[in-house]
Short mmCIF file of C-alpha atoms and ligand atoms in Angstrom, two decimals:
data_model
loop_
_atom_site.label_atom_id
_atom_site.label_comp_id
_atom_site.label_asym_id
_atom_site.label_seq_id
_atom_site.Cartn_x
_atom_site.Cartn_y
_atom_site.Cartn_z
CA MET G 28 227.24 188.50 98.14
CA ASN G 29 228.10 185.26 96.45
CA LEU G 30 225.60 183.12 94.59
CA ASN G 31 226.23 179.44 95.15
CA ILE G 32 224.38 178.06 92.13
CA LYS G 33 226.00 174.66 92.53
CA LYS G 34 224.61 174.34 96.08
CA ILE G 35 221.12 175.42 94.99
CA ILE G 36 221.10 172.92 92.12
CA ASP G 37 222.57 170.03 94.17
CA GLU G 38 220.10 170.53 97.03
CA THR G 39 217.15 170.76 94.64
CA TYR G 40 218.33 167.67 92.75
CA ASP G 41 218.37 165.63 95.97
CA LYS G 42 214.99 166.96 97.06
CA VAL G 43 213.26 166.28 93.73
CA LYS G 44 215.00 162.97 92.96
CA VAL G 45 212.66 161.07 95.28
CA ILE G 46 209.45 162.17 93.48
CA LYS G 47 207.87 159.18 91.82
CA ASP G 48 204.86 160.86 90.13
CA GLY G 49 204.21 161.05 86.40
CA LYS G 50 204.19 158.68 83.46
CA VAL G 51 206.42 158.60 80.40
CA ALA G 52 204.64 159.52 77.14
CA SER G 53 203.14 156.49 75.44
CA TYR G 54 201.18 157.90 72.49
CA ILE G 55 204.44 157.67 70.58
CA PRO G 56 205.30 153.96 71.21
CA GLN G 57 209.07 154.44 71.23
CA LEU G 58 208.83 157.12 73.93
CA ALA G 59 207.22 154.57 76.25
CA LYS G 60 210.53 152.66 76.21
CA VAL G 61 212.62 155.52 77.57
CA ASP G 62 214.29 155.05 80.98
CA PRO G 63 212.02 156.85 83.49
CA ASN G 64 214.90 157.19 85.96
CA ILE G 65 216.97 159.55 83.85
CA PHE G 66 217.27 162.77 85.81
CA ALA G 67 219.62 165.61 84.99
CA ILE G 68 219.92 169.32 85.59
CA SER G 69 222.23 171.64 83.64
CA PHE G 70 222.69 175.35 84.05
CA VAL G 71 224.58 177.82 81.87
CA ASP G 72 225.21 181.28 83.30
CA THR G 73 225.33 184.48 81.23
CA LYS G 74 229.11 184.10 80.77
CA GLY G 75 228.72 180.61 79.33
CA ASN G 76 229.91 178.64 82.39
CA MET G 77 228.06 175.34 82.74
CA TYR G 78 227.21 173.32 85.80
CA SER G 79 225.46 169.92 85.62
CA ILE G 80 224.32 167.18 87.94
CA GLY G 81 222.85 163.72 87.31
CA ASP G 82 222.56 162.00 83.93
CA SER G 83 223.47 165.11 82.01
CA ASP G 84 224.88 163.14 79.06
CA SER G 85 221.79 160.94 78.68
CA LYS G 86 219.84 161.81 75.58
CA VAL G 87 216.09 162.11 75.09
CA ALA G 88 214.02 163.27 72.11
CA ILE G 89 213.81 167.07 72.00
CA GLU G 90 210.12 166.89 70.91
CA SER G 91 208.26 170.16 71.51
CA ILE G 92 211.32 172.07 72.70
CA SER G 93 212.37 172.06 69.03
CA LYS G 94 209.37 174.33 68.36
CA LEU G 95 211.18 177.14 70.15
CA PHE G 96 214.15 176.98 67.79
CA THR G 97 212.18 176.62 64.54
CA PHE G 98 210.04 179.55 65.67
CA SER G 99 213.22 181.55 66.43
CA LYS G 100 214.53 180.82 62.94
CA ALA G 101 211.18 181.91 61.48
CA VAL G 102 211.23 185.19 63.44
CA HIS G 103 214.79 185.80 62.21
CA LYS G 104 213.91 185.05 58.59
CA PHE G 105 210.39 186.48 58.20
CA GLY G 106 210.12 189.06 61.03
CA GLU G 107 207.77 189.41 63.97
CA ASN G 108 204.75 190.73 62.05
CA THR G 109 204.66 187.81 59.63
CA LEU G 110 204.67 185.37 62.55
CA LEU G 111 201.98 187.31 64.39
CA GLU G 112 199.84 187.24 61.27
CA LYS G 113 200.52 183.73 59.95
CA ILE G 114 200.71 181.84 63.26
CA GLY G 115 199.55 184.09 66.12
CA VAL G 116 200.28 184.07 69.84
CA GLY G 117 196.96 183.08 71.36
CA GLY G 118 196.71 181.03 74.53
CA SER G 119 195.01 177.66 74.63
CA SER G 120 193.17 175.89 77.40
CA LEU G 121 193.18 172.63 75.45
CA PRO G 122 195.90 169.97 75.00
CA PHE G 123 198.82 170.70 72.65
CA ASN G 124 197.44 168.56 69.81
CA SER G 125 193.72 169.21 70.20
CA ILE G 126 191.65 168.83 67.04
CA ILE G 127 188.88 170.87 68.68
CA ALA G 128 191.32 173.74 69.31
CA ALA G 129 192.43 173.62 65.65
CA LEU G 130 188.83 173.82 64.49
CA GLU G 131 187.39 176.25 67.01
CA SER G 132 190.17 178.72 67.79
CA LYS G 133 190.02 181.96 65.86
CA THR G 134 193.43 181.60 64.22
CA HIS G 135 193.39 177.75 64.03
CA THR G 136 197.19 177.84 64.33
CA ILE G 137 196.83 179.20 67.95
CA ASN G 138 200.52 179.78 68.80
CA PRO G 139 203.93 178.44 67.72
CA PHE G 140 204.35 176.20 70.79
CA VAL G 141 201.39 173.88 70.36
CA ASN G 142 201.37 171.35 67.52
CA GLN G 143 198.98 173.33 65.30
CA GLY G 144 201.14 176.48 65.21
CA ALA G 145 204.40 174.57 65.33
CA ILE G 146 203.72 172.40 62.28
CA ALA G 147 202.50 175.52 60.45
CA THR G 148 205.72 177.34 61.47
CA THR G 149 207.80 174.50 60.03
CA SER G 150 205.68 174.67 56.86
CA LEU G 151 206.80 178.30 56.36
CA PHE G 152 210.17 176.86 55.28
CA TYR G 153 208.59 174.41 52.82
CA ASP G 154 210.72 173.60 49.81
CA LYS G 155 209.81 171.23 46.97
CA ASN G 156 213.21 169.69 47.53
CA HIS G 157 212.32 167.66 50.64
CA LYS G 158 215.91 166.95 51.61
CA LYS G 159 216.81 170.64 51.45
CA PHE G 160 213.71 171.52 53.51
CA LYS G 161 214.53 168.87 56.15
CA ASN G 162 218.21 169.81 56.33
CA GLU G 163 217.43 173.50 56.78
CA ILE G 164 215.27 172.75 59.83
CA LEU G 165 217.63 170.16 61.33
CA ASN G 166 220.69 172.28 60.71
CA ASN G 167 219.05 175.13 62.57
CA LEU G 168 218.96 172.94 65.70
CA ASN G 169 222.68 172.20 65.22
CA ILE G 170 223.44 175.93 65.04
CA PHE G 171 221.72 176.50 68.39
CA ALA G 172 223.50 173.48 69.89
CA GLY G 173 226.88 174.57 68.50
CA LYS G 174 227.41 170.99 67.35
CA GLN G 175 225.93 168.24 65.18
CA LEU G 176 222.97 166.66 66.97
CA LYS G 177 221.90 163.08 66.23
CA LEU G 178 218.49 162.00 65.01
CA GLY G 179 216.71 159.39 67.13
CA GLU G 180 215.95 157.08 64.21
CA LYS G 181 213.72 154.74 66.24
CA ILE G 182 211.74 157.64 67.68
CA TYR G 183 211.39 159.22 64.24
CA HIS G 184 210.01 155.98 62.72
CA SER G 185 207.74 155.35 65.70
CA GLU G 186 206.35 158.91 65.57
CA SER G 187 205.97 158.78 61.76
CA GLU G 188 203.98 155.56 61.93
CA THR G 189 201.57 156.99 64.51
CA ASN G 190 201.37 160.56 63.26
CA ASN G 191 197.65 160.55 62.43
CA THR G 192 196.66 163.40 64.75
CA ASN G 193 199.39 165.70 63.46
CA MET G 194 198.46 164.88 59.85
CA ALA G 195 194.82 165.64 60.67
CA LEU G 196 195.80 168.93 62.33
CA ALA G 197 197.83 169.95 59.29
CA TYR G 198 194.98 169.17 56.87
CA ILE G 199 192.55 171.14 59.06
CA LEU G 200 194.93 174.11 58.96
CA LYS G 201 195.28 173.72 55.18
CA SER G 202 191.49 173.81 54.83
CA PHE G 203 191.48 177.17 56.64
CA ASN G 204 194.41 178.50 54.57
CA ARG G 205 196.58 178.48 57.67
CA PHE G 206 199.22 176.06 56.38
CA TYR G 207 202.08 177.17 54.18
CA GLY G 208 203.53 174.08 52.54
CA GLN G 209 202.62 170.63 51.30
CA VAL G 210 201.14 168.65 54.22
CA PRO G 211 202.95 165.24 54.22
CA SER G 212 206.34 166.82 53.54
CA SER G 213 205.92 169.51 56.25
CA VAL G 214 204.65 167.04 58.85
CA ASP G 215 207.59 164.76 58.06
CA VAL G 216 210.10 167.58 58.58
CA TYR G 217 208.32 168.54 61.82
CA THR G 218 208.55 164.90 62.97
CA HIS G 219 212.27 164.92 62.16
CA GLN G 220 212.83 168.08 64.22
CA CYS G 221 211.00 166.52 67.20
CA SER G 222 213.07 163.31 67.01
CA VAL G 223 216.47 164.93 67.45
CA LEU G 224 218.27 163.67 70.56
CA VAL G 225 219.51 166.06 73.23
CA SER G 226 220.98 165.94 76.72
CA SER G 227 220.32 168.49 79.45
CA LYS G 228 223.72 170.00 78.60
CA ASP G 229 222.71 170.41 74.93
CA LEU G 230 219.39 171.98 75.89
CA ALA G 231 220.96 174.46 78.31
CA LEU G 232 223.41 175.64 75.64
CA MET G 233 220.72 175.88 72.96
CA GLY G 234 218.43 177.92 75.20
CA SER G 235 221.15 180.25 76.36
CA VAL G 236 221.34 181.73 72.85
CA ILE G 237 217.88 183.20 73.49
CA THR G 238 218.57 184.13 77.13
CA ASN G 239 221.78 185.88 76.02
CA ASN G 240 220.20 188.07 73.36
CA GLY G 241 221.17 185.92 70.40
CA ILE G 242 224.84 185.11 70.99
CA HIS G 243 225.93 181.49 71.34
CA PRO G 244 227.86 181.08 74.63
CA LYS G 245 230.45 178.74 73.10
CA THR G 246 230.72 179.50 69.36
CA LYS G 247 230.13 183.26 70.03
CA LYS G 248 228.14 183.35 66.79
CA HIS G 249 225.41 185.99 66.51
CA ILE G 250 222.41 183.79 65.79
CA LEU G 251 219.47 186.08 66.60
CA LYS G 252 218.89 189.80 66.94
CA PRO G 253 218.43 190.98 70.58
CA GLU G 254 215.00 192.47 69.81
CA HIS G 255 213.91 189.16 68.28
CA CYS G 256 215.00 187.33 71.46
CA GLN G 257 212.77 189.64 73.50
CA PHE G 258 209.85 188.94 71.16
CA ILE G 259 210.45 185.17 71.29
CA LYS G 260 210.50 185.21 75.11
CA ARG G 261 207.33 187.30 75.25
CA ALA G 262 205.57 184.89 72.90
CA LEU G 263 206.82 181.87 74.85
CA ARG G 264 205.76 182.95 78.35
CA PRO G 265 202.01 182.39 78.03
CA ALA G 266 202.29 179.20 75.95
CA GLY G 267 205.47 177.18 76.50
CA LEU G 268 204.03 174.82 79.10
CA TYR G 269 200.58 174.47 77.49
CA GLU G 270 197.62 174.72 79.90
CA PHE G 271 200.06 174.98 82.82
CA SER G 272 201.68 178.15 81.42
CA ASN G 273 199.61 180.62 83.47
CA THR G 274 200.21 178.76 86.73
CA TRP G 275 203.92 178.69 85.95
CA ILE G 276 203.97 182.44 85.30
CA VAL G 277 202.20 183.12 88.59
CA LYS G 278 204.61 180.83 90.45
CA THR G 279 207.83 182.15 88.92
CA GLY G 280 207.01 185.64 87.75
CA CYS G 281 207.15 185.78 83.99
CA VAL G 282 210.01 183.40 83.31
CA ALA G 283 209.75 181.83 79.84
CA ALA G 284 209.92 178.03 79.70
CA LYS G 285 209.39 175.29 77.12
CA SER G 286 208.77 171.60 77.65
CA GLY G 287 208.68 168.52 75.44
CA VAL G 288 207.09 165.08 75.84
CA GLY G 289 210.56 163.52 75.70
CA GLY G 290 210.94 164.79 79.28
CA GLY G 291 213.01 167.91 78.74
CA ILE G 292 212.24 171.38 80.01
CA LEU G 293 214.10 174.58 79.23
CA ILE G 294 213.85 177.67 81.45
CA LEU G 295 215.20 181.04 80.35
CA ILE G 296 215.94 183.14 83.45
CA PRO G 297 216.61 186.76 82.43
CA ASP G 298 220.04 188.17 83.38
CA ILE G 299 220.89 184.98 85.29
CA GLY G 300 221.14 182.04 82.93
CA THR G 301 219.50 179.05 81.32
CA LEU G 302 218.29 175.99 83.12
CA ALA G 303 217.60 172.64 81.44
CA ILE G 304 216.11 169.65 83.20
CA VAL G 305 215.56 166.17 81.79
CA SER G 306 213.28 163.62 83.45
CA PRO G 307 210.84 161.65 81.25
CA PRO G 308 207.80 161.03 83.54
CA LEU G 309 205.16 163.61 82.59
CA ASP G 310 202.18 165.25 84.26
CA GLU G 311 198.68 165.54 82.80
CA TYR G 312 199.71 168.45 80.52
CA GLY G 313 202.75 166.71 79.05
CA ASN G 314 205.34 168.53 81.18
CA SER G 315 208.10 166.70 83.08
CA VAL G 316 206.99 166.33 86.71
CA LYS G 317 210.51 166.60 88.14
CA GLY G 318 211.34 169.28 85.57
CA ILE G 319 208.51 171.54 86.71
CA LYS G 320 209.24 170.97 90.39
CA ALA G 321 213.02 171.43 90.20
CA GLY G 322 212.58 174.29 87.73
CA GLU G 323 210.26 176.17 90.02
CA ILE G 324 212.50 175.77 93.08
CA ILE G 325 215.74 176.74 91.32
CA THR G 326 214.20 179.62 89.35
CA ASN G 327 212.67 181.17 92.45
CA LYS G 328 215.86 180.77 94.48
CA LEU G 329 217.93 182.41 91.73
CA LEU G 330 215.45 185.24 91.27
CA HIS G 331 215.26 185.78 95.04
CA PHE G 332 219.06 185.98 95.26
CA CYS G 333 219.20 188.43 92.35
CA ASN G 334 216.61 190.73 93.87
CA LYS G 335 218.36 190.64 97.24
CA ASN G 336 221.69 191.25 95.55
CA LYS G 337 220.31 194.22 93.60
CA LYS G 338 218.98 195.75 96.83
CA HIS G 339 222.28 195.00 98.60
CA LYS G 340 224.27 196.63 95.78
CA LYS G 341 221.98 199.67 95.82
CA ALA G 342 222.37 200.04 99.60
CA LYS G 343 226.16 199.62 99.31
CA LYS G 344 226.31 202.29 96.60
CA LYS G 345 224.26 204.66 98.75
CA THR G 346 226.55 204.15 101.79
CA LYS G 347 229.61 204.67 99.59
CA LYS G 348 228.17 207.93 98.25
CA LYS G 349 227.35 209.13 101.78
CA THR G 350 230.85 208.28 103.09
CA LYS G 351 232.41 210.06 100.12
CA LYS G 352 230.35 213.18 100.84
CA LYS G 353 231.22 213.00 104.53
CA ASN G 354 234.94 212.62 103.78
CA LYS G 355 234.84 215.55 101.39
CA LYS G 356 233.20 217.72 104.04
CA LYS G 357 235.80 216.61 106.59
CA LYS G 358 238.61 217.42 104.16
CA TYR G 359 237.29 220.96 103.56
CA LYS G 360 236.81 221.47 107.30
CA ASN G 361 240.42 220.44 108.00
CA GLN G 362 241.71 222.60 105.17
CA PHE G 363 239.77 225.56 106.55
CA LYS G 364 241.09 224.93 110.06
CA LYS G 365 244.67 224.77 108.72
CA THR G 366 244.28 228.01 106.75
CA LEU G 367 242.75 229.71 109.77
CA LYS G 368 245.60 228.53 111.98
CA LYS G 369 248.19 229.84 109.46
CA TYR G 370 246.38 233.15 109.22
CA ARG G 371 246.27 233.54 112.99
CA ALA G 372 249.95 232.62 113.33
CA ARG G 373 250.90 235.27 110.78
CA LYS G 374 248.99 237.85 112.77
N1 LIG H 28 206.35 165.34 68.51
C1 LIG H 28 205.35 165.51 69.53
C2 LIG H 28 203.99 165.65 68.87
O1 LIG H 28 203.90 166.16 67.79
C3 LIG H 28 205.68 166.73 70.33
C4 LIG H 28 204.66 167.04 71.39
C5 LIG H 28 205.23 167.62 72.65
O2 LIG H 28 206.39 167.49 72.97
N2 LIG H 28 204.38 168.20 73.44
O3 LIG H 28 203.00 165.25 69.43
#
């Protein structure tokens, strides 16, 4: 059985291309200027082969997808228990930057994939030397990308100038002792990490480190421990797409995904590969409309193929075993007949 990933992706691309729903993010003024027509899909399989269609070299701000990589670095450096204790993995039924959620949730930080927990995760790396602090976080994204990523200067300045909600969230967390560095410096580094520019190709490669148990498909560097990758995926599943996360899980069956308001979405499909989609118009939750649609179709087709293939392989193995047994029996029968014939002839 041959999986034609290219055909699945091309057909889905054409089907989803015509969707006109969604609006580009505008609460960060520079994001409102992004080209809404950018549409790209990239896929990296478990061997590191990449296939892309559309504007796969067009760059958008990584935004919340960066949370996944800073969290991964934190798990690697501090261990799972520290993250469970200092950030938590609770779900949220409120928007990703909700002040109410920061005040009312039990942990205040909620989880690493909403702004509250993400800014607190970045603050775990706080260093008095701001440049060192910033470079450590930005360099981590480069390690996952396997190359030097560029900062979207205009996006960074635009987000910095309008960062009041994130500053408020950080001060609320500080007041509950749930913030681990100086507020303005940590929020600034968080804003930097969100403003890094990526294409769908970059995203697919970055995500495949986690899909592939910690090994970068191109540089072959061991970036994360396999057990940490499992933990990261488990933590991501119920939270990566905000209030839509549960619906996504029901629709795709426990496939971890992370979106960002720049229009990117990253989908980690176990044992198959990593899918990245870029299309800036967003739905009410802040997830790319085309990204969710194309992601759901492709993920389900790939999973369906894999299940069918597993069953097919199992059936093939069973038939092979049966034939082998039958042949063995036949061989013994023939041998016996021959010996009997010889014996009779001697007589
Ligand atoms: N930088 C954005 C913010 O802090 C990221 C949000 C997102 O992508 N959901 O609001």
